[in-house]
């Protein structure tokens, strides 16, 4: 059973979370339910957990601060945030704290069950990987080459203390000694979609095929090492005897690998390249440089080598221009101009790309764009009870994408969906407005002061706007409808009562009986007296 800590300051909500889930059936055990962040921290001083489900908005120590403190000691604990607030800043902070999920209250049993099943599988896989160590020790002698690769990978990841790197290499008879160290990392763009399209059922072999291509290229260059990284990455560890021109040589070899992959498999590929270092123990730093550079693929695009120092230059000009395009995007939404909407979304991203916006800034600006789009749509909704909730699933998808074009098309598609929804809401609002006007006429038709201006003031709309939508929905003007309704009521009174014509005139909203008779003859084709005699 995996241990669960629940942190919620509202007792009914806390009890409900515990009660609605069959924790044992899902492989979990609720070991403690804390009433606030401080209570949770006190419990964690003496206990370990696998999963924490916490509210964000709590007194004393809120959920974000709680996780921030827990992360200093425990980076493996899974976290699910609960909140009743659909706020951008909360979502942004939750992402930065590596939260597994961000759920909006009220949560359902099915929603929480699905999240728990996903987390259970994640924990199971992580523990299974840790338990493989005993098996690896038994195969030590048979797999020395594998262990050397594993050692090099551990050095890259910083798992080996710097003062033990050379000793660890000697223990395995591994001798990657030189004067210059550089790491390059290659990756297929949109590898899953492209790989499945080209390779079909053999998609799992794609990683191995790319490794072999790079291995053939590097075979001509001694003292360099090749590793199969995670998620289909190929890691190239360059070791040069001389620092002079080491950077240029590594760049050329990576370029040769890119060309070979493109030539053989016709796939878009990208490489990230780290800085040049002079110590073996510094391999971890050039590796991190290369990973950082590779993350910029969403901005820089495919079929090139990205170097960290070339891309990490911030530009305030880019921010100013992106803000200008945000305004144009808002205008396009307000006037329902799909062409301009698409145009300015593309210009927004072009600005971020060409002004070398740093990656974290880029992610933040993507979040800004999405929240601005949703905010604009919500401003245009008349009934604030029907506001459109911020789509956190969309944000999660966008931040995982590595293709800028796909990202833009995803956002444009979402905007078009929202425009259709907004158009429907507007039609519903107009229909509701017309129905309210008709209801008002039915209740006040006997008032001689009833006119277009009065009813518009009552409904809080402009007379020109109301007159336009009323005629479109009823195929007649407001005055025509009012007159027709009054004539209908007058005919009913003429047939069903003994009231005199001037009394009926007043009863249906006409102070002047002569004007009433004129209108009646004009609309019915005879005088009130003639109609009564029929």
Tab-separated table of C-alpha atoms in Angstrom, residues 3-474:
chain	number	residue	atom	x	y	z
A	3	UNK	CA	0.869	6.003	1.893
A	4	UNK	CA	-1.352	9.058	1.372
A	5	UNK	CA	-1.436	12.319	3.318
A	6	UNK	CA	-4.533	14.503	2.854
A	7	UNK	CA	-4.267	18.208	3.721
A	8	UNK	CA	-7.567	20.140	3.781
A	9	UNK	CA	-8.681	22.806	6.252
A	10	UNK	CA	-12.422	22.202	5.720
A	11	UNK	CA	-13.493	19.157	7.742
A	12	UNK	CA	-16.505	18.230	5.539
A	13	UNK	CA	-14.335	18.302	2.419
A	14	UNK	CA	-11.578	16.349	4.170
A	15	UNK	CA	-14.008	13.670	5.295
A	16	UNK	CA	-15.636	13.541	1.865
A	17	UNK	CA	-12.312	12.924	0.087
A	18	UNK	CA	-11.596	10.026	2.417
A	19	UNK	CA	-15.113	8.606	2.178
A	20	UNK	CA	-15.732	8.656	-1.593
A	21	UNK	CA	-12.675	6.593	-2.523
A	22	UNK	CA	-12.028	2.895	-1.929
A	23	UNK	CA	-8.389	3.571	-1.116
A	24	UNK	CA	-7.410	-0.017	-0.400
A	25	UNK	CA	-8.816	-1.231	-3.730
A	26	UNK	CA	-6.636	1.327	-5.520
A	27	UNK	CA	-3.532	0.308	-3.575
A	28	UNK	CA	-3.418	3.302	-1.217
A	29	UNK	CA	-3.727	3.878	2.521
A	30	UNK	CA	-4.671	7.254	4.017
A	31	UNK	CA	-2.183	7.459	6.879
A	32	UNK	CA	-3.102	10.946	8.071
A	33	UNK	CA	-5.534	13.780	7.352
A	34	UNK	CA	-4.049	17.168	8.269
A	35	UNK	CA	-6.194	20.209	8.958
A	36	UNK	CA	-3.656	22.706	7.558
A	37	UNK	CA	-0.122	23.060	6.200
A	38	UNK	CA	1.563	23.318	9.601
A	39	UNK	CA	-0.215	20.177	10.816
A	40	UNK	CA	1.049	18.356	7.703
A	41	UNK	CA	4.654	19.520	8.228
A	42	UNK	CA	4.558	18.318	11.833
A	43	UNK	CA	3.425	14.885	10.671
A	44	UNK	CA	6.095	14.695	7.947
A	45	UNK	CA	8.903	15.288	10.443
A	46	UNK	CA	8.549	11.671	11.606
A	47	UNK	CA	6.780	9.947	8.724
A	48	UNK	CA	7.303	9.238	5.035
A	49	UNK	CA	4.559	9.294	2.429
A	50	UNK	CA	4.179	8.454	-1.242
A	51	UNK	CA	1.372	10.870	-2.168
A	52	UNK	CA	0.110	14.180	-0.797
A	53	UNK	CA	-3.320	15.555	-1.765
A	54	UNK	CA	-3.508	19.148	-0.581
A	55	UNK	CA	-5.776	22.143	-0.842
A	56	UNK	CA	-4.021	25.345	-1.993
A	57	UNK	CA	-5.901	28.043	-0.114
A	58	UNK	CA	-5.444	27.377	3.636
A	59	UNK	CA	-4.634	29.500	6.699
A	60	UNK	CA	-1.146	29.725	8.226
A	61	UNK	CA	0.728	27.739	5.540
A	62	UNK	CA	-1.020	27.354	2.177
A	63	UNK	CA	-0.673	24.356	-0.108
A	64	UNK	CA	1.927	25.942	-2.410
A	65	UNK	CA	4.221	26.872	0.487
A	66	UNK	CA	3.710	23.424	2.014
A	67	UNK	CA	4.853	21.654	-1.166
A	68	UNK	CA	7.699	24.136	-1.577
A	69	UNK	CA	9.049	23.097	1.849
A	70	UNK	CA	8.431	19.383	1.295
A	71	UNK	CA	10.292	19.494	-2.042
A	72	UNK	CA	13.471	20.608	-0.237
A	73	UNK	CA	13.651	17.194	1.435
A	74	UNK	CA	11.529	14.905	-0.724
A	75	UNK	CA	11.562	15.206	-4.519
A	76	UNK	CA	9.883	11.829	-5.076
A	77	UNK	CA	6.614	12.398	-3.232
A	78	UNK	CA	3.702	12.741	-5.661
A	79	UNK	CA	1.489	15.823	-5.279
A	80	UNK	CA	-2.104	16.553	-6.267
A	81	UNK	CA	-3.354	20.108	-5.747
A	82	UNK	CA	-7.009	20.854	-4.997
A	83	UNK	CA	-8.435	24.334	-5.326
A	84	UNK	CA	-11.693	26.123	-5.795
A	85	UNK	CA	-9.943	28.951	-7.586
A	86	UNK	CA	-9.442	28.857	-11.370
A	87	UNK	CA	-6.377	31.141	-11.165
A	88	UNK	CA	-3.483	31.416	-13.612
A	89	UNK	CA	-0.876	32.193	-10.927
A	90	UNK	CA	-1.865	29.067	-8.965
A	91	UNK	CA	-1.509	26.928	-12.090
A	92	UNK	CA	1.849	28.467	-12.936
A	93	UNK	CA	3.187	27.869	-9.410
A	94	UNK	CA	1.847	24.299	-9.363
A	95	UNK	CA	3.702	23.546	-12.614
A	96	UNK	CA	6.948	24.947	-11.175
A	97	UNK	CA	6.585	22.657	-8.125
A	98	UNK	CA	6.288	19.549	-10.329
A	99	UNK	CA	2.762	18.798	-9.200
A	100	UNK	CA	1.325	15.646	-10.748
A	101	UNK	CA	-2.189	17.044	-11.042
A	102	UNK	CA	-4.114	20.271	-10.439
A	103	UNK	CA	-7.811	19.601	-9.756
A	104	UNK	CA	-10.597	22.153	-9.433
A	105	UNK	CA	-13.192	21.708	-6.709
A	106	UNK	CA	-15.673	20.201	-6.513
A	107	UNK	CA	-13.911	16.994	-7.539
A	108	UNK	CA	-15.817	13.860	-8.498
A	109	UNK	CA	-15.164	10.291	-7.441
A	110	UNK	CA	-14.366	9.251	-11.029
A	111	UNK	CA	-11.973	12.152	-11.562
A	112	UNK	CA	-10.004	11.465	-8.372
A	113	UNK	CA	-10.025	7.705	-9.003
A	114	UNK	CA	-8.486	8.201	-12.471
A	115	UNK	CA	-5.751	10.437	-11.033
A	116	UNK	CA	-4.988	7.921	-8.258
A	117	UNK	CA	-4.701	5.078	-10.782
A	118	UNK	CA	-2.207	7.084	-12.874
A	119	UNK	CA	-0.125	7.988	-9.835
A	120	UNK	CA	-0.185	4.404	-8.539
A	121	UNK	CA	1.258	3.222	-11.851
A	122	UNK	CA	3.934	5.962	-11.796
A	123	UNK	CA	5.022	5.008	-8.264
A	124	UNK	CA	5.028	1.321	-9.165
A	125	UNK	CA	7.248	1.903	-12.176
A	126	UNK	CA	9.688	4.063	-10.216
A	127	UNK	CA	10.021	1.490	-7.435
A	128	UNK	CA	10.458	-1.301	-9.975
A	129	UNK	CA	13.360	0.575	-11.530
A	130	UNK	CA	15.025	0.993	-8.126
A	131	UNK	CA	14.690	-2.713	-7.367
A	132	UNK	CA	16.654	-3.639	-10.490
A	133	UNK	CA	19.956	-2.890	-8.724
A	134	UNK	CA	20.325	-6.424	-7.277
A	135	UNK	CA	19.882	-7.978	-10.711
A	136	UNK	CA	22.506	-5.646	-12.172
A	137	UNK	CA	25.053	-6.694	-9.555
A	138	UNK	CA	24.628	-10.383	-10.505
A	139	UNK	CA	25.320	-9.590	-14.164
A	140	UNK	CA	28.285	-7.361	-13.390
A	141	UNK	CA	30.966	-9.417	-15.108
A	142	UNK	CA	28.841	-10.197	-18.166
A	143	UNK	CA	27.881	-6.617	-18.699
A	144	UNK	CA	31.022	-4.592	-18.129
A	145	UNK	CA	30.446	-2.545	-21.288
A	146	UNK	CA	26.931	-1.782	-20.167
A	147	UNK	CA	28.260	-0.730	-16.752
A	148	UNK	CA	30.789	1.589	-18.367
A	149	UNK	CA	27.993	3.254	-20.314
A	150	UNK	CA	25.946	3.404	-17.126
A	151	UNK	CA	28.856	4.979	-15.271
A	152	UNK	CA	29.286	7.586	-17.971
A	153	UNK	CA	25.556	8.310	-17.816
A	154	UNK	CA	25.774	8.646	-14.017
A	155	UNK	CA	28.658	11.077	-14.453
A	156	UNK	CA	26.535	13.104	-16.874
A	157	UNK	CA	23.661	13.126	-14.400
A	158	UNK	CA	25.932	14.186	-11.538
A	159	UNK	CA	25.260	10.999	-9.552
A	160	UNK	CA	28.985	10.377	-9.018
A	161	UNK	CA	30.716	12.847	-6.637
A	162	UNK	CA	33.250	14.931	-8.546
A	163	UNK	CA	36.145	13.717	-6.389
A	164	UNK	CA	35.288	10.049	-7.148
A	165	UNK	CA	34.799	10.259	-10.922
A	166	UNK	CA	38.335	9.216	-11.925
A	167	UNK	CA	38.438	6.452	-9.275
A	168	UNK	CA	35.094	5.047	-10.470
A	169	UNK	CA	36.374	4.982	-14.061
A	170	UNK	CA	39.552	3.144	-13.032
A	171	UNK	CA	37.536	0.499	-11.173
A	172	UNK	CA	35.820	-0.417	-14.435
A	173	UNK	CA	38.910	-0.116	-16.619
A	174	UNK	CA	37.318	2.904	-18.236
A	175	UNK	CA	39.657	5.641	-19.461
A	176	UNK	CA	37.830	8.670	-20.992
A	177	UNK	CA	40.724	11.020	-20.260
A	178	UNK	CA	41.411	14.121	-22.342
A	179	UNK	CA	41.819	17.893	-22.289
A	180	UNK	CA	38.383	18.937	-23.556
A	181	UNK	CA	34.899	17.529	-22.878
A	182	UNK	CA	31.699	18.366	-24.775
A	183	UNK	CA	28.261	16.717	-24.899
A	184	UNK	CA	25.824	16.769	-27.815
A	185	UNK	CA	22.282	15.344	-27.734
A	186	UNK	CA	20.226	14.410	-30.795
A	187	UNK	CA	16.472	13.957	-30.895
A	188	UNK	CA	13.790	13.354	-33.534
A	189	UNK	CA	11.177	16.105	-33.675
A	190	UNK	CA	7.666	14.788	-32.932
A	191	UNK	CA	9.292	11.378	-32.686
A	192	UNK	CA	6.226	9.419	-31.581
A	193	UNK	CA	3.923	10.654	-34.368
A	194	UNK	CA	6.618	10.531	-37.055
A	195	UNK	CA	8.009	7.194	-35.872
A	196	UNK	CA	4.650	5.460	-35.787
A	197	UNK	CA	3.784	6.818	-39.253
A	198	UNK	CA	7.036	5.634	-40.850
A	199	UNK	CA	7.857	2.561	-38.752
A	200	UNK	CA	4.405	1.371	-37.779
A	201	UNK	CA	4.634	-1.687	-35.541
A	202	UNK	CA	8.439	-1.450	-35.570
A	203	UNK	CA	8.389	1.993	-33.906
A	204	UNK	CA	10.238	0.641	-30.858
A	205	UNK	CA	13.267	-0.066	-33.112
A	206	UNK	CA	13.582	3.596	-34.147
A	207	UNK	CA	15.767	4.539	-31.185
A	208	UNK	CA	18.156	1.668	-31.879
A	209	UNK	CA	18.280	2.528	-35.600
A	210	UNK	CA	19.259	6.144	-34.869
A	211	UNK	CA	21.906	4.931	-32.423
A	212	UNK	CA	23.447	2.749	-35.131
A	213	UNK	CA	23.599	5.609	-37.621
A	214	UNK	CA	25.386	7.829	-35.097
A	215	UNK	CA	27.666	4.936	-34.147
A	216	UNK	CA	28.777	4.569	-37.773
A	217	UNK	CA	29.577	8.292	-37.959
A	218	UNK	CA	31.507	8.354	-34.703
A	219	UNK	CA	33.481	5.199	-35.583
A	220	UNK	CA	35.842	7.398	-37.574
A	221	UNK	CA	36.573	9.523	-34.500
A	222	UNK	CA	38.371	7.753	-31.616
A	223	UNK	CA	37.804	8.520	-27.923
A	224	UNK	CA	34.209	9.616	-28.317
A	225	UNK	CA	31.311	7.758	-26.668
A	226	UNK	CA	27.720	7.183	-27.635
A	227	UNK	CA	24.805	6.567	-25.232
A	228	UNK	CA	21.114	5.817	-25.706
A	229	UNK	CA	19.366	8.432	-23.598
A	230	UNK	CA	15.810	8.485	-22.350
A	231	UNK	CA	12.794	9.292	-24.546
A	232	UNK	CA	14.616	8.439	-27.774
A	233	UNK	CA	17.597	10.760	-27.267
A	234	UNK	CA	21.103	9.937	-28.531
A	235	UNK	CA	23.902	11.318	-26.331
A	236	UNK	CA	27.338	11.955	-27.822
A	237	UNK	CA	30.200	12.423	-25.332
A	238	UNK	CA	33.181	14.057	-27.021
A	239	UNK	CA	36.648	13.654	-25.522
A	240	UNK	CA	39.471	15.596	-27.219
A	241	UNK	CA	43.189	15.460	-26.455
A	242	UNK	CA	43.504	19.162	-27.219
A	243	UNK	CA	41.125	21.978	-26.413
A	244	UNK	CA	42.082	23.856	-29.560
A	245	UNK	CA	39.247	23.634	-32.087
A	246	UNK	CA	37.473	20.968	-29.973
A	247	UNK	CA	34.251	22.959	-30.144
A	248	UNK	CA	34.354	23.233	-33.947
A	249	UNK	CA	35.137	19.518	-34.342
A	250	UNK	CA	32.267	18.457	-32.093
A	251	UNK	CA	29.913	20.775	-34.002
A	252	UNK	CA	30.977	19.246	-37.333
A	253	UNK	CA	30.465	15.657	-36.103
A	254	UNK	CA	26.990	16.467	-34.797
A	255	UNK	CA	26.220	18.084	-38.142
A	256	UNK	CA	27.335	14.927	-39.950
A	257	UNK	CA	24.984	12.867	-37.765
A	258	UNK	CA	22.062	15.186	-38.503
A	259	UNK	CA	22.673	14.930	-42.252
A	260	UNK	CA	22.938	11.115	-42.123
A	261	UNK	CA	19.671	10.713	-40.233
A	262	UNK	CA	17.892	13.128	-42.581
A	263	UNK	CA	19.323	11.367	-45.635
A	264	UNK	CA	18.387	7.842	-44.535
A	265	UNK	CA	15.062	8.322	-42.750
A	266	UNK	CA	13.872	11.746	-43.997
A	267	UNK	CA	12.983	12.819	-40.449
A	268	UNK	CA	13.284	16.231	-38.838
A	269	UNK	CA	16.028	16.029	-36.235
A	270	UNK	CA	17.581	18.549	-33.858
A	271	UNK	CA	20.714	18.599	-31.698
A	272	UNK	CA	21.582	20.460	-28.511
A	273	UNK	CA	25.241	21.141	-27.783
A	274	UNK	CA	26.926	22.046	-24.487
A	275	UNK	CA	29.920	24.242	-23.755
A	276	UNK	CA	33.493	22.952	-23.727
A	277	UNK	CA	34.940	21.959	-20.304
A	278	UNK	CA	38.422	20.803	-19.315
A	279	UNK	CA	37.761	18.260	-16.511
A	280	UNK	CA	36.208	14.793	-16.777
A	281	UNK	CA	34.113	15.546	-13.707
A	282	UNK	CA	32.675	18.554	-15.603
A	283	UNK	CA	30.903	16.267	-18.066
A	284	UNK	CA	27.710	16.821	-16.047
A	285	UNK	CA	27.825	20.568	-16.760
A	286	UNK	CA	28.225	20.297	-20.526
A	287	UNK	CA	25.474	17.642	-20.496
A	288	UNK	CA	23.107	20.030	-18.702
A	289	UNK	CA	24.054	22.741	-21.216
A	290	UNK	CA	23.103	20.410	-24.070
A	291	UNK	CA	19.775	19.475	-22.454
A	292	UNK	CA	18.946	23.137	-21.918
A	293	UNK	CA	19.836	23.956	-25.523
A	294	UNK	CA	17.663	21.066	-26.749
A	295	UNK	CA	14.645	22.422	-24.898
A	296	UNK	CA	14.753	25.449	-27.210
A	297	UNK	CA	13.754	23.236	-30.155
A	298	UNK	CA	10.180	24.431	-29.770
A	299	UNK	CA	11.416	27.970	-30.496
A	300	UNK	CA	14.361	27.380	-32.835
A	301	UNK	CA	12.900	24.592	-34.968
A	302	UNK	CA	14.324	21.428	-36.518
A	303	UNK	CA	17.374	20.324	-38.550
A	304	UNK	CA	19.974	22.401	-36.756
A	305	UNK	CA	22.399	22.369	-33.841
A	306	UNK	CA	21.315	24.570	-30.940
A	307	UNK	CA	23.973	25.940	-28.597
A	308	UNK	CA	22.913	27.236	-25.179
A	309	UNK	CA	24.905	30.487	-25.299
A	310	UNK	CA	23.415	31.312	-28.699
A	311	UNK	CA	19.816	31.132	-27.518
A	312	UNK	CA	19.829	32.365	-23.930
A	313	UNK	CA	19.685	36.069	-24.599
A	314	UNK	CA	16.689	37.894	-23.244
A	315	UNK	CA	15.174	40.824	-25.128
A	316	UNK	CA	12.790	43.401	-23.602
A	317	UNK	CA	11.914	44.443	-27.142
A	318	UNK	CA	10.370	41.018	-27.670
A	319	UNK	CA	8.154	41.530	-24.617
A	320	UNK	CA	6.932	44.900	-25.860
A	321	UNK	CA	6.116	43.552	-29.293
A	322	UNK	CA	4.360	40.466	-27.883
A	323	UNK	CA	2.175	42.728	-25.722
A	324	UNK	CA	1.204	44.690	-28.841
A	325	UNK	CA	0.172	41.482	-30.580
A	326	UNK	CA	-1.802	40.422	-27.489
A	327	UNK	CA	-3.882	43.563	-27.954
A	328	UNK	CA	-4.449	42.729	-31.629
A	329	UNK	CA	-5.452	39.160	-30.699
A	330	UNK	CA	-7.988	40.588	-28.259
A	331	UNK	CA	-9.423	42.874	-30.949
A	332	UNK	CA	-9.673	39.968	-33.413
A	333	UNK	CA	-11.608	37.921	-30.831
A	334	UNK	CA	-13.955	40.811	-30.065
A	335	UNK	CA	-14.850	41.374	-33.732
A	336	UNK	CA	-14.789	37.631	-34.605
A	337	UNK	CA	-12.068	38.057	-37.264
A	338	UNK	CA	-10.585	34.565	-37.655
A	339	UNK	CA	-8.012	35.621	-40.255
A	340	UNK	CA	-6.552	38.348	-38.035
A	341	UNK	CA	-6.707	36.049	-35.022
A	342	UNK	CA	-4.563	33.454	-36.798
A	343	UNK	CA	-2.256	36.148	-38.177
A	344	UNK	CA	-1.515	37.781	-34.813
A	345	UNK	CA	-1.079	34.489	-32.976
A	346	UNK	CA	1.604	33.560	-35.518
A	347	UNK	CA	3.202	37.016	-35.160
A	348	UNK	CA	3.132	36.655	-31.373
A	349	UNK	CA	5.199	33.455	-31.557
A	350	UNK	CA	7.467	34.833	-34.304
A	351	UNK	CA	8.330	37.713	-31.976
A	352	UNK	CA	9.269	35.357	-29.147
A	353	UNK	CA	11.389	33.261	-31.499
A	354	UNK	CA	13.301	36.026	-33.277
A	355	UNK	CA	13.980	38.012	-30.092
A	356	UNK	CA	15.651	35.017	-28.422
A	357	UNK	CA	13.280	34.858	-25.463
A	358	UNK	CA	14.614	32.498	-22.789
A	359	UNK	CA	12.842	29.184	-22.371
A	360	UNK	CA	11.239	29.873	-18.971
A	361	UNK	CA	10.092	33.252	-20.255
A	362	UNK	CA	8.698	31.527	-23.339
A	363	UNK	CA	6.647	29.110	-21.224
A	364	UNK	CA	5.406	31.987	-19.083
A	365	UNK	CA	4.434	33.987	-22.176
A	366	UNK	CA	2.558	31.001	-23.596
A	367	UNK	CA	0.606	30.842	-20.327
A	368	UNK	CA	0.030	34.603	-20.567
A	369	UNK	CA	-1.358	34.207	-24.087
A	370	UNK	CA	-3.745	31.419	-23.094
A	371	UNK	CA	-5.046	33.210	-19.993
A	372	UNK	CA	-5.428	36.439	-22.005
A	373	UNK	CA	-7.443	34.591	-24.673
A	374	UNK	CA	-9.739	32.983	-22.098
A	375	UNK	CA	-10.022	36.288	-20.221
A	376	UNK	CA	-11.101	38.103	-23.394
A	377	UNK	CA	-13.751	35.507	-24.183
A	378	UNK	CA	-15.095	35.711	-20.635
A	379	UNK	CA	-15.325	39.511	-20.880
A	380	UNK	CA	-17.618	39.068	-23.882
A	381	UNK	CA	-20.017	36.699	-22.111
A	382	UNK	CA	-23.102	38.550	-20.893
A	383	UNK	CA	-24.170	35.947	-18.322
A	384	UNK	CA	-21.179	35.706	-15.978
A	385	UNK	CA	-22.548	32.437	-14.609
A	386	UNK	CA	-21.520	30.824	-17.915
A	387	UNK	CA	-17.860	31.887	-17.916
A	388	UNK	CA	-15.394	29.615	-19.722
A	389	UNK	CA	-13.002	27.861	-17.315
A	390	UNK	CA	-9.277	28.073	-18.020
A	391	UNK	CA	-8.292	24.856	-19.843
A	392	UNK	CA	-5.431	23.416	-17.785
A	393	UNK	CA	-5.327	20.294	-19.948
A	394	UNK	CA	-4.624	22.512	-22.961
A	395	UNK	CA	-1.832	24.306	-21.086
A	396	UNK	CA	-0.310	20.974	-20.099
A	397	UNK	CA	-0.412	19.775	-23.721
A	398	UNK	CA	1.142	22.990	-25.059
A	399	UNK	CA	4.050	22.963	-22.608
A	400	UNK	CA	4.891	19.387	-23.633
A	401	UNK	CA	4.971	20.171	-27.362
A	402	UNK	CA	8.276	20.479	-29.185
A	403	UNK	CA	6.904	21.850	-32.454
A	404	UNK	CA	6.108	25.563	-32.580
A	405	UNK	CA	3.820	25.214	-35.611
A	406	UNK	CA	1.740	22.504	-33.962
A	407	UNK	CA	1.521	24.629	-30.825
A	408	UNK	CA	0.211	27.604	-32.792
A	409	UNK	CA	-2.321	25.496	-34.682
A	410	UNK	CA	-3.535	23.977	-31.407
A	411	UNK	CA	-4.138	27.453	-29.949
A	412	UNK	CA	-5.848	28.714	-33.126
A	413	UNK	CA	-8.119	25.648	-33.187
A	414	UNK	CA	-9.069	26.258	-29.547
A	415	UNK	CA	-9.821	29.919	-30.335
A	416	UNK	CA	-12.089	28.896	-33.218
A	417	UNK	CA	-13.950	26.520	-30.891
A	418	UNK	CA	-14.375	29.328	-28.361
A	419	UNK	CA	-15.562	31.719	-31.086
A	420	UNK	CA	-18.289	29.250	-32.068
A	421	UNK	CA	-19.251	28.862	-28.424
A	422	UNK	CA	-19.297	32.635	-27.975
A	423	UNK	CA	-21.416	33.108	-31.110
A	424	UNK	CA	-23.931	30.587	-29.782
A	425	UNK	CA	-23.927	32.316	-26.385
A	426	UNK	CA	-24.553	35.654	-28.093
A	427	UNK	CA	-27.473	34.222	-30.075
A	428	UNK	CA	-28.881	32.747	-26.871
A	429	UNK	CA	-28.444	36.125	-25.141
A	430	UNK	CA	-30.259	37.902	-27.980
A	431	UNK	CA	-33.108	35.396	-27.916
A	432	UNK	CA	-33.363	35.826	-24.142
A	433	UNK	CA	-33.436	39.604	-24.563
A	434	UNK	CA	-36.273	39.412	-27.088
A	435	UNK	CA	-38.238	37.067	-24.807
A	436	UNK	CA	-37.745	39.494	-21.900
A	437	UNK	CA	-39.046	42.333	-24.110
A	438	UNK	CA	-42.111	40.333	-25.152
A	439	UNK	CA	-42.814	39.458	-21.521
A	440	UNK	CA	-42.516	43.129	-20.596
A	441	UNK	CA	-44.953	44.092	-23.382
A	442	UNK	CA	-47.447	41.489	-22.149
A	443	UNK	CA	-47.315	42.977	-18.649
A	444	UNK	CA	-47.258	46.683	-19.592
A	445	UNK	CA	-49.081	47.007	-22.931
A	446	UNK	CA	-51.838	48.993	-21.161
A	447	UNK	CA	-49.376	51.810	-20.330
A	448	UNK	CA	-49.624	54.643	-22.830
A	449	UNK	CA	-46.021	55.657	-22.083
A	450	UNK	CA	-44.630	52.285	-23.226
A	451	UNK	CA	-42.211	52.910	-26.100
A	452	UNK	CA	-38.875	51.743	-27.518
A	453	UNK	CA	-36.799	54.019	-25.284
A	454	UNK	CA	-38.573	52.929	-22.115
A	455	UNK	CA	-38.244	49.215	-22.716
A	456	UNK	CA	-34.532	49.613	-23.678
A	457	UNK	CA	-33.908	51.478	-20.450
A	458	UNK	CA	-35.643	48.686	-18.552
A	459	UNK	CA	-33.515	46.013	-20.299
A	460	UNK	CA	-30.263	48.060	-20.116
A	461	UNK	CA	-29.518	47.987	-23.852
A	462	UNK	CA	-29.195	50.651	-26.523
A	463	UNK	CA	-32.290	51.348	-28.603
A	464	UNK	CA	-30.493	50.824	-31.933
A	465	UNK	CA	-29.094	47.423	-30.852
A	466	UNK	CA	-32.434	46.288	-29.418
A	467	UNK	CA	-34.420	47.449	-32.447
A	468	UNK	CA	-32.055	45.511	-34.752
A	469	UNK	CA	-32.169	42.169	-32.913
A	470	UNK	CA	-35.911	42.430	-32.173
A	471	UNK	CA	-36.717	42.797	-35.848
A	472	UNK	CA	-34.323	39.991	-36.813
A	473	UNK	CA	-35.877	37.568	-34.327
A	474	UNK	CA	-39.561	38.556	-34.864
